[in-house]
CSV table of C-alpha atoms and ligand atoms in Angstrom, one decimal:
chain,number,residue,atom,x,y,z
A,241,UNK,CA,77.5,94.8,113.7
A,242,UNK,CA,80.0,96.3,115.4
A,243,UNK,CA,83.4,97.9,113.6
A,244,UNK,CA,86.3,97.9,115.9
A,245,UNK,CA,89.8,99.3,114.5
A,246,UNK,CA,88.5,99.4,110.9
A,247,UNK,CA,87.2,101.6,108.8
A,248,UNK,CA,83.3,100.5,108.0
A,249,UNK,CA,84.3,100.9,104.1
A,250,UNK,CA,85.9,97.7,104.8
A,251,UNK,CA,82.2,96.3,103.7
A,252,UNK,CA,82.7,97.4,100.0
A,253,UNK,CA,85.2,94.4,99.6
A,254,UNK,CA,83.4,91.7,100.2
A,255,UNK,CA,79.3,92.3,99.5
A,256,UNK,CA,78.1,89.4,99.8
A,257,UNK,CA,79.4,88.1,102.8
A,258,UNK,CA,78.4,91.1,104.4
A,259,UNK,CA,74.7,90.5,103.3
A,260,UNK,CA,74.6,87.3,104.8
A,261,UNK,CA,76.4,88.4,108.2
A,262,UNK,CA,73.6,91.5,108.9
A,263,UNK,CA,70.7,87.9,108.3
A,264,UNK,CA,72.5,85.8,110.3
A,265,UNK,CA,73.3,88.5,113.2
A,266,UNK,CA,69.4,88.9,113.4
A,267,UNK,CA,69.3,85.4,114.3
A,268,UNK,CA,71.9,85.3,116.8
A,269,UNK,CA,70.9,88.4,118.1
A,270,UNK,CA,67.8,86.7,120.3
A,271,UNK,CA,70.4,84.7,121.7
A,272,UNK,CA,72.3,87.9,123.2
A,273,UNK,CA,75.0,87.3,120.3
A,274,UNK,CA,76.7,90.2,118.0
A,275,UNK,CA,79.0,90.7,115.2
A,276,UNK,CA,82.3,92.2,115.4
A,277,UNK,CA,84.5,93.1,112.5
A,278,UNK,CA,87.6,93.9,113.6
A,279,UNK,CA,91.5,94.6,112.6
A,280,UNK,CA,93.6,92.7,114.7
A,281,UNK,CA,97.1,92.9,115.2
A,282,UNK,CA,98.0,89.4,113.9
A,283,UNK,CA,99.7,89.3,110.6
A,284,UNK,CA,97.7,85.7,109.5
A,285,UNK,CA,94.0,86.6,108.9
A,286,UNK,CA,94.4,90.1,110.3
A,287,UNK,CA,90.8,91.1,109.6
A,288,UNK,CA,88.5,88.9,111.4
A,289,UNK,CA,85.0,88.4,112.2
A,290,UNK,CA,83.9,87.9,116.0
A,291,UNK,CA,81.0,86.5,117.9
A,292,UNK,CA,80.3,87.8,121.4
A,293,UNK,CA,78.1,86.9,123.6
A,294,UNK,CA,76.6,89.8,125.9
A,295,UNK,CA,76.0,87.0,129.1
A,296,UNK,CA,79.5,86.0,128.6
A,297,UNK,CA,78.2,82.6,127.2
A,298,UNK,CA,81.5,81.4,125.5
A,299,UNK,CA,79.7,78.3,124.3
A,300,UNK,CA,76.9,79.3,122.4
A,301,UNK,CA,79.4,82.0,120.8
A,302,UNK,CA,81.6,79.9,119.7
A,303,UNK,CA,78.9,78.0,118.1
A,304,UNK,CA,77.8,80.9,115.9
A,305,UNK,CA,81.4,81.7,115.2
A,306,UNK,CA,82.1,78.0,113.2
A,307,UNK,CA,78.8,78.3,111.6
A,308,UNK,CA,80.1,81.5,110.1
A,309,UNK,CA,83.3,80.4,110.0
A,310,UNK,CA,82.1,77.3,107.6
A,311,UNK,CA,80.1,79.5,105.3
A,312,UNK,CA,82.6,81.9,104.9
A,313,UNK,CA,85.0,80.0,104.1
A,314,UNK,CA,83.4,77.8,101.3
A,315,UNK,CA,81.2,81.2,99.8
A,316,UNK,CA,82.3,83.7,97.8
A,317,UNK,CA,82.7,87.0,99.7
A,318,UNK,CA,81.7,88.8,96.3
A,319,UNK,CA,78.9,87.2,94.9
A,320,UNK,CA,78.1,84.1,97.1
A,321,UNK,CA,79.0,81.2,94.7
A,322,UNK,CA,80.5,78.2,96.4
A,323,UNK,CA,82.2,77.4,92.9
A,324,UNK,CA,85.5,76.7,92.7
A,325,UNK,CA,85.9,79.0,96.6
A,326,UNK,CA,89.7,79.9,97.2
A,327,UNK,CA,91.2,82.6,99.5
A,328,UNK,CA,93.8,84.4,98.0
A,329,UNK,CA,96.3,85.6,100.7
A,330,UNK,CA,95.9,86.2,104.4
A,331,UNK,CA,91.5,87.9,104.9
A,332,UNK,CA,89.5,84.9,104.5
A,333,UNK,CA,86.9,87.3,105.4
A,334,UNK,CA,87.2,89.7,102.1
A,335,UNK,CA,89.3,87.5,99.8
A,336,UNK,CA,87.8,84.4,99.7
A,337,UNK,CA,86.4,84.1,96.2
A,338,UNK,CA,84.6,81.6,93.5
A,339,UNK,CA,86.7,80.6,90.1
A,340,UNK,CA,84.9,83.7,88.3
A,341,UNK,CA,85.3,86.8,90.3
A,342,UNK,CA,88.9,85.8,90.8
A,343,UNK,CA,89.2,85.9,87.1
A,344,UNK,CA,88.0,89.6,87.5
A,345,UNK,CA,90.3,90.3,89.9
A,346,UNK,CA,92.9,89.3,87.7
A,347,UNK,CA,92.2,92.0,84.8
A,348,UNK,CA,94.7,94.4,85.1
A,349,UNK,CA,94.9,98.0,86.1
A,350,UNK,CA,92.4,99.7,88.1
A,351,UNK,CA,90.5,97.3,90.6
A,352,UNK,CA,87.1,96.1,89.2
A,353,UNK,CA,84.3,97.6,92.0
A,354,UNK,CA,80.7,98.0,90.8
A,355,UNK,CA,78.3,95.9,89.8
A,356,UNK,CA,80.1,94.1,87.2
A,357,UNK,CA,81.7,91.9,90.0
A,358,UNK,CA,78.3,90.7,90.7
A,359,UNK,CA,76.5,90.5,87.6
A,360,UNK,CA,79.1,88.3,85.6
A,361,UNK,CA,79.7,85.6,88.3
A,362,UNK,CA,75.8,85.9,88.3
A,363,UNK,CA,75.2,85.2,84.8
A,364,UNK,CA,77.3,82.1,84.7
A,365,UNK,CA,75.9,81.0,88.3
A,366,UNK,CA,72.4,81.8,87.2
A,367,UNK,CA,72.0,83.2,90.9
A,368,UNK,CA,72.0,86.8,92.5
A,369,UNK,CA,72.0,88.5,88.6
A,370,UNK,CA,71.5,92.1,89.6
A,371,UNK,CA,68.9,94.2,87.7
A,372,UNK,CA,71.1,96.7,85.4
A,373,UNK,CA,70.7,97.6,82.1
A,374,UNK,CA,73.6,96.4,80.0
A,375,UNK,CA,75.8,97.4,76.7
A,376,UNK,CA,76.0,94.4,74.5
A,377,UNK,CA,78.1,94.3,71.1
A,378,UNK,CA,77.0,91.7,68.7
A,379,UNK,CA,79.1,89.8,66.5
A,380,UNK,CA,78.7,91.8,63.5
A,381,UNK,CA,79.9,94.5,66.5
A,382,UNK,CA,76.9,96.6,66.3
A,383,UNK,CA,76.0,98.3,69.9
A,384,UNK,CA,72.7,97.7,71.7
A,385,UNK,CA,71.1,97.8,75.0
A,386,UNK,CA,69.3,95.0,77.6
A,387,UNK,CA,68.5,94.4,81.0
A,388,UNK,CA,70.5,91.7,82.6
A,389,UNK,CA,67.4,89.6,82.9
A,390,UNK,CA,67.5,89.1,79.5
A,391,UNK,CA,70.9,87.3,79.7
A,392,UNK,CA,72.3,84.5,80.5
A,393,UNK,CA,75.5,81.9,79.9
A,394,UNK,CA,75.7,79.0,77.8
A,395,UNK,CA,78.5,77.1,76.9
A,396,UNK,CA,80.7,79.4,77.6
A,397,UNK,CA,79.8,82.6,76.2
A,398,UNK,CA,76.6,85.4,77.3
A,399,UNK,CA,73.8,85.4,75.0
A,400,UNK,CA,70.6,87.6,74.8
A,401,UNK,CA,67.5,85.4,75.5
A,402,UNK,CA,65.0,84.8,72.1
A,403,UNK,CA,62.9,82.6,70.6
A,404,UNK,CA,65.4,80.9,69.0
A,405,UNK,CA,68.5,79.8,70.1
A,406,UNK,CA,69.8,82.6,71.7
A,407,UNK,CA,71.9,85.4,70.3
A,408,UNK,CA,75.9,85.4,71.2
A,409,UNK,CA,77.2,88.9,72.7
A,410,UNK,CA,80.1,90.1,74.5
A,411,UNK,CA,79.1,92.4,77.3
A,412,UNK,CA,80.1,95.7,76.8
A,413,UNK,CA,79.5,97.9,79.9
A,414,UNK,CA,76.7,98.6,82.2
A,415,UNK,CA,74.8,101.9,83.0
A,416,UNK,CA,76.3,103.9,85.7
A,417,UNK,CA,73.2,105.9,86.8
A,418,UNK,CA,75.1,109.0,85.3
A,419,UNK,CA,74.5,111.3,82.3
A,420,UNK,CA,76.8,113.8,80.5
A,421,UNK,CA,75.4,117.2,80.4
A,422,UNK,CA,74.1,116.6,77.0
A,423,UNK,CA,72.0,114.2,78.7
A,424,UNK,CA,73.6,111.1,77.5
A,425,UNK,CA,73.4,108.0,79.4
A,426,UNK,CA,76.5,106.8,80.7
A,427,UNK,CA,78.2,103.5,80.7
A,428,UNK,CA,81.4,101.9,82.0
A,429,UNK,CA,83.9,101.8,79.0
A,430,UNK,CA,83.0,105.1,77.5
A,431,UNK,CA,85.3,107.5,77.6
A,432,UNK,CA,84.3,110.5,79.1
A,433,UNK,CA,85.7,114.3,78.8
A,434,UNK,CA,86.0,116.2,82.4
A,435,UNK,CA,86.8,119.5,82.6
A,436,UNK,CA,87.4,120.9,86.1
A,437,UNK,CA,85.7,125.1,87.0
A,438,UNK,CA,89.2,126.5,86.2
A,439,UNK,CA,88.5,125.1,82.5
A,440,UNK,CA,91.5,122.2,82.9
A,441,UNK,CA,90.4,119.2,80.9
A,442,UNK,CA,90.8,115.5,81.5
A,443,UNK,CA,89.9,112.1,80.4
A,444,UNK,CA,90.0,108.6,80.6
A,445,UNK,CA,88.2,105.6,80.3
A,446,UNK,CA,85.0,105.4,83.0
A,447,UNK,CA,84.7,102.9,85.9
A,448,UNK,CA,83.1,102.3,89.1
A,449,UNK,CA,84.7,103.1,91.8
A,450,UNK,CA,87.5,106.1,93.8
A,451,UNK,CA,90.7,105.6,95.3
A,452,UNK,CA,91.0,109.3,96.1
A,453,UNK,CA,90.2,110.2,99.6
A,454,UNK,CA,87.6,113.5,100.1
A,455,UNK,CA,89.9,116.6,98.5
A,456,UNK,CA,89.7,120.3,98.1
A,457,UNK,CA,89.2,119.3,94.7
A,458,UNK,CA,85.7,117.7,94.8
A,459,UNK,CA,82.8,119.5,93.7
A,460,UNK,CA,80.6,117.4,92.0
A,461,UNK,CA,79.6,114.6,95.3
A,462,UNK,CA,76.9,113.2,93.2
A,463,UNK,CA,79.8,111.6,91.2
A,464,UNK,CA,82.3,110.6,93.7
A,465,UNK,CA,81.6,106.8,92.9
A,466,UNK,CA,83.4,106.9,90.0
A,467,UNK,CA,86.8,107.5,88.4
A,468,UNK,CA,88.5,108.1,84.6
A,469,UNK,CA,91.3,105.8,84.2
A,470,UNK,CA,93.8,106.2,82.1
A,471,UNK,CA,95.8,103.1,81.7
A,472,UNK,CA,99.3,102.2,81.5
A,473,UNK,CA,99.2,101.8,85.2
A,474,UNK,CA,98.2,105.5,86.1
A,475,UNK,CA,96.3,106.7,88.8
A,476,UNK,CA,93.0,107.5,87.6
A,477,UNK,CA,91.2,110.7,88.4
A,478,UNK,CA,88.4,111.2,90.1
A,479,UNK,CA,85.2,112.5,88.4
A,480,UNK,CA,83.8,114.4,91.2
A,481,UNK,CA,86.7,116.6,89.9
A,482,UNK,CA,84.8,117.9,87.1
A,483,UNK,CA,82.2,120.6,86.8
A,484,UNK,CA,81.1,118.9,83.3
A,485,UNK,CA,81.4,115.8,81.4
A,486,UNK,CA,80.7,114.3,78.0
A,487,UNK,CA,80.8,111.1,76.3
A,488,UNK,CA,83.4,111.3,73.7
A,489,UNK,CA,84.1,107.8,72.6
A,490,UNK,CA,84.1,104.1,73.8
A,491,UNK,CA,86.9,101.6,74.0
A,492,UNK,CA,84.3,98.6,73.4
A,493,UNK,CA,83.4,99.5,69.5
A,494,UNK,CA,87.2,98.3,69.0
A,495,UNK,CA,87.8,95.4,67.0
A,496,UNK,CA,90.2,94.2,69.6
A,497,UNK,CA,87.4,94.3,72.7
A,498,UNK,CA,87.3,90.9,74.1
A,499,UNK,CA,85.2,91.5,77.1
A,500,UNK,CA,83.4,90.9,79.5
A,501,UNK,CA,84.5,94.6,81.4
A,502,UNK,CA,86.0,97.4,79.7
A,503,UNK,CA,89.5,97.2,81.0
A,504,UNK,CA,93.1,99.2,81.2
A,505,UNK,CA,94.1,96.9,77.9
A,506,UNK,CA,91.1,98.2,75.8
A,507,UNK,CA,91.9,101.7,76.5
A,508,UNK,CA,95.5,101.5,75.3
A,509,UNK,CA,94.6,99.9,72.2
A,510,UNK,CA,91.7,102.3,72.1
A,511,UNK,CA,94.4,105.3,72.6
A,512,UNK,CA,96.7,104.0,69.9
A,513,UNK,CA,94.6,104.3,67.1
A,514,UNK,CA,92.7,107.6,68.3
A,515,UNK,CA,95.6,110.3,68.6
A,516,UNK,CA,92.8,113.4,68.4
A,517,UNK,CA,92.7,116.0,71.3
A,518,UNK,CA,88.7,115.9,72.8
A,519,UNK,CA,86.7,118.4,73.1
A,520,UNK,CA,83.1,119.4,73.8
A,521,UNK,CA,80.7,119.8,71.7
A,522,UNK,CA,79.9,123.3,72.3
A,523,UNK,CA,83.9,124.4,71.9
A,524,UNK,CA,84.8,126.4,68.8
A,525,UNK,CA,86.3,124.1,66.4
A,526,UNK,CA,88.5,126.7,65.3
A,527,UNK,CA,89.8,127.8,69.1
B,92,LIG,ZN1,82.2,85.0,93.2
């Protein structure tokens, strides 16, 4: 696949699609064909895929290009459902998108990236559910922990699978991979305490995903995926800001928490009722 004018990151918006392009250029590919991604000047469907042919053969090109062309349009770039498939302003190639991730998309605040976007079109598709372990929040609101295999959707709401009928659950936040420095597992929707090697502290809410570009600031790369956000429409902060972190809290044990991704909503009524300053839990109580 070639990039031409466009930053490769470009991929990150639209997963699926990209998955299927990399198959289908292996086929085309013994027919002298390749991908191109590129940013074109137009203003109407300004990032486009290309097919070219390296023996100049327009035809067979072209024919590659409306077979792409029809399964892009009618999949969704994010998770590959063909349900409900609109494209939402001008990039058919990275905003065309099935009834449920354009529901995510909707949440407000910071932009949903990470696996959420897959794994909750998944569960109501049944198809592409990634493996990830999984916060769930039971209807008395107790906490507890699954593996997404053990999901699934029915009649409109998640459930845990059983012997019985299936328990009802709200998701509540998936593992990020990440643990605070007490060794506690991290997962999207907690917040987390940062502070930075000058001893500055900061917080927010955790989620998937950086709109910082590389800065003098980052010395923790092994967390650069992620961000705190803070809601009410802030930028959030970057983690790799932070020489230590530690899970202070969660905005999903809140009676309001509707679900299904911790979002800039939760947090403010999270913030509201918690007015207390954080601090680790090695700091002096007293200091
Ligand atoms: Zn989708």
């Amino acid at each position: 696949m070639n990039f031409i004018d466009i930053n490769k990151n470009i991929v990150k918006e639209f997963p699926y699609t990209y998955g299927w392009l990399i198959d289908f250029e292996k086929i085309i590919m013994k027919d002298n064909c390749d991908i191109i991604i590129r940013d074109t000047d137009h203003y109407f469907d300004s990032i486009r895929v290309e097919v070219s042919s390296r023996l100049g053969d327009h035809e067979t090109s072209w024919k590659y290009y409306s077979q792409i062309w029809d399964h892009i349009s009618t999949h969704c770039c994010k998770c590959g459902s063909s349900n409900g498939v609109k494209t939402i302003g001008e990039y058919t190639l990275c905003s065309t998108v099935c009834r449920d991730c354009a529901e995510i998309m909707r949440i407000s605040g910071v932009p949903i990236v990470g696996p959420e976007l897959q794994l909750i079109p998944g569960l109501k598709h049944q198809s592409n559910i990634p493996m990830i372990k999984c916060r769930l929040k039971a209807l008395d609101g107790h906490l507890f922990y699954k593996y997404s295999n053990d999901l699934y959707f029915q009649e409109g709401q998640f459930r845990v699978r059983n012997e019985t009928s299936g328990e009802v659950v709200k998701l509540a936040g998936v593992y990020t991979g990440l643990r605070d420095w007490k060794g506690e597992r991290i997962y999207t929707g907690d917040i987390v305490l940062a502070e930075d090697p000058v001893n500055r502290k900061f917080w927010g809410f955790i989620m998937f995903g950086n709109q910082w570009d590389k800065s003098d600031r980052d010395i923790s790369p092994q967390w650069s995926g992620f961000c705190l956000a803070h809601g009410g429409g802030n930028f959030p902060s970057a983690l790799c800001w932070a020489s230590r972190i530690e899970v202070v809290g969660n905005v999903v044990q809140e009676n309001e928490y509707a679900g299904p991704i911790p979002s800039d909503n939760d947090y403010e009524s999270y913030s509201a009722s918690h007015k207390e300053s954080y601090k680790f839990s090695d700091e002096n109580n007293l200091s």
